[in-house]
Amino acid sequence: MSGARLCSVLGELGIGGHGSFEPDSFEWPFQYEEYEQLLNEGKLLEGEDLDSAYDSISAFSSRKDNQEALFRNEERLTEIREAKSAYKEDALEMQKQLQRQKSQFSLLAGQVSSLIQGKRARVAAVAAVNGQLAALDEKLAARNLEMDAVLGKIASTAQKLAHYHKGDENTVFLAYSDFHSYLIGDLACGKELNLWFSKQFDKGPFRLVAEEGKSNCSWVSLDVITTCLKRVYGSLTMRLESSPTIMIQRLIDRIQKSNWNEVFKAKADGSVKNLNSRI
């Protein structure tokens, strides 16, 4: 059945006049495909929904105020929708900015952590360098003390050398502590001196000089000289093994105190005078 057939049936029944119905206006109820599509999409109004839609359409069509109110509401809805879309766009932009800020914050956090690690490494390096410098300072201080001791020894040695080279005292300066070679040489020299003195004063002209000098030098005799020499060389032989420097110094002091040069000079002068008187 179609809309044209329905219009012809209504005309035959005497409902309405000829041409009072338009077949196209009755055609839509018979479009089942569109009905099924609207039904499936949920756009078909039925029951209370249809009544409320009819009332709203009637009010809209009957009163002008309702039309204006409806248009205003539509405009407000449009503005609200536009504002909502704008807010959505702003929200999306804010989310994008937030993501960018988060990425920048993570980058800055990485840089800060690297800076902190670098600072810690620098602090550790500075501490290590300070420790090394402190150790070097201690070593330098120890070396300075050693150098001061060496310089003190050098200064004292220089003073002794200067005092020795002035010739103020008849002393012997020895700067080496190993006297083994000197001990051997001194023993040999002592033997030679003993032999020479025994040969010269026991026989020969020097014995005559010594014998004649006894009268002029009553406070010393040849026996005393020989005894002193033997005692000196015996003590020299015995003590040089333990303390060479002290023994040599004592020997020198003993020789200086005994004034051997004056003794021998006095003996020689007296003997020569006696010989001249005899001649």
PDB file of N, CA and C in Angstrom, residues 131-141:
ATOM      1  N   GLY A 131      95.102  16.165  51.394  1.00  0.00           N
ATOM      2  CA  GLY A 131      95.845  15.131  52.113  1.00  0.00           C
ATOM      3  C   GLY A 131      97.246  14.948  51.573  1.00  0.00           C
ATOM      4  N   GLN A 132      97.359  14.936  50.233  1.00  0.00           N
ATOM      5  CA  GLN A 132      98.688  14.819  49.636  1.00  0.00           C
ATOM      6  C   GLN A 132      99.568  16.014  49.988  1.00  0.00           C
ATOM      7  N   LEU A 133      98.969  17.219  49.976  1.00  0.00           N
ATOM      8  CA  LEU A 133      99.746  18.408  50.341  1.00  0.00           C
ATOM      9  C   LEU A 133     100.188  18.359  51.800  1.00  0.00           C
ATOM     10  N   ALA A 134      99.293  17.854  52.670  1.00  0.00           N
ATOM     11  CA  ALA A 134      99.682  17.733  54.080  1.00  0.00           C
ATOM     12  C   ALA A 134     100.826  16.740  54.248  1.00  0.00           C
ATOM     13  N   ALA A 135     100.733  15.593  53.507  1.00  0.00           N
ATOM     14  CA  ALA A 135     101.831  14.623  53.576  1.00  0.00           C
ATOM     15  C   ALA A 135     103.133  15.225  53.054  1.00  0.00           C
ATOM     16  N   LEU A 136     103.031  15.981  51.948  1.00  0.00           N
ATOM     17  CA  LEU A 136     104.232  16.636  51.415  1.00  0.00           C
ATOM     18  C   LEU A 136     104.791  17.668  52.393  1.00  0.00           C
ATOM     19  N   ASP A 137     103.882  18.396  53.061  1.00  0.00           N
ATOM     20  CA  ASP A 137     104.353  19.362  54.060  1.00  0.00           C
ATOM     21  C   ASP A 137     105.088  18.670  55.203  1.00  0.00           C
ATOM     22  N   GLU A 138     104.546  17.519  55.635  1.00  0.00           N
ATOM     23  CA  GLU A 138     105.225  16.775  56.697  1.00  0.00           C
ATOM     24  C   GLU A 138     106.597  16.293  56.235  1.00  0.00           C
ATOM     25  N   LYS A 139     106.641  15.773  54.995  1.00  0.00           N
ATOM     26  CA  LYS A 139     107.928  15.319  54.471  1.00  0.00           C
ATOM     27  C   LYS A 139     108.916  16.484  54.359  1.00  0.00           C
ATOM     28  N   LEU A 140     108.412  17.624  53.864  1.00  0.00           N
ATOM     29  CA  LEU A 140     109.290  18.790  53.741  1.00  0.00           C
ATOM     30  C   LEU A 140     109.762  19.284  55.108  1.00  0.00           C
ATOM     31  N   ALA A 141     108.859  19.213  56.099  1.00  0.00           N
ATOM     32  CA  ALA A 141     109.272  19.621  57.445  1.00  0.00           C
ATOM     33  C   ALA A 141     110.360  18.697  57.986  1.00  0.00           C
TER      34      ALA A 141
END
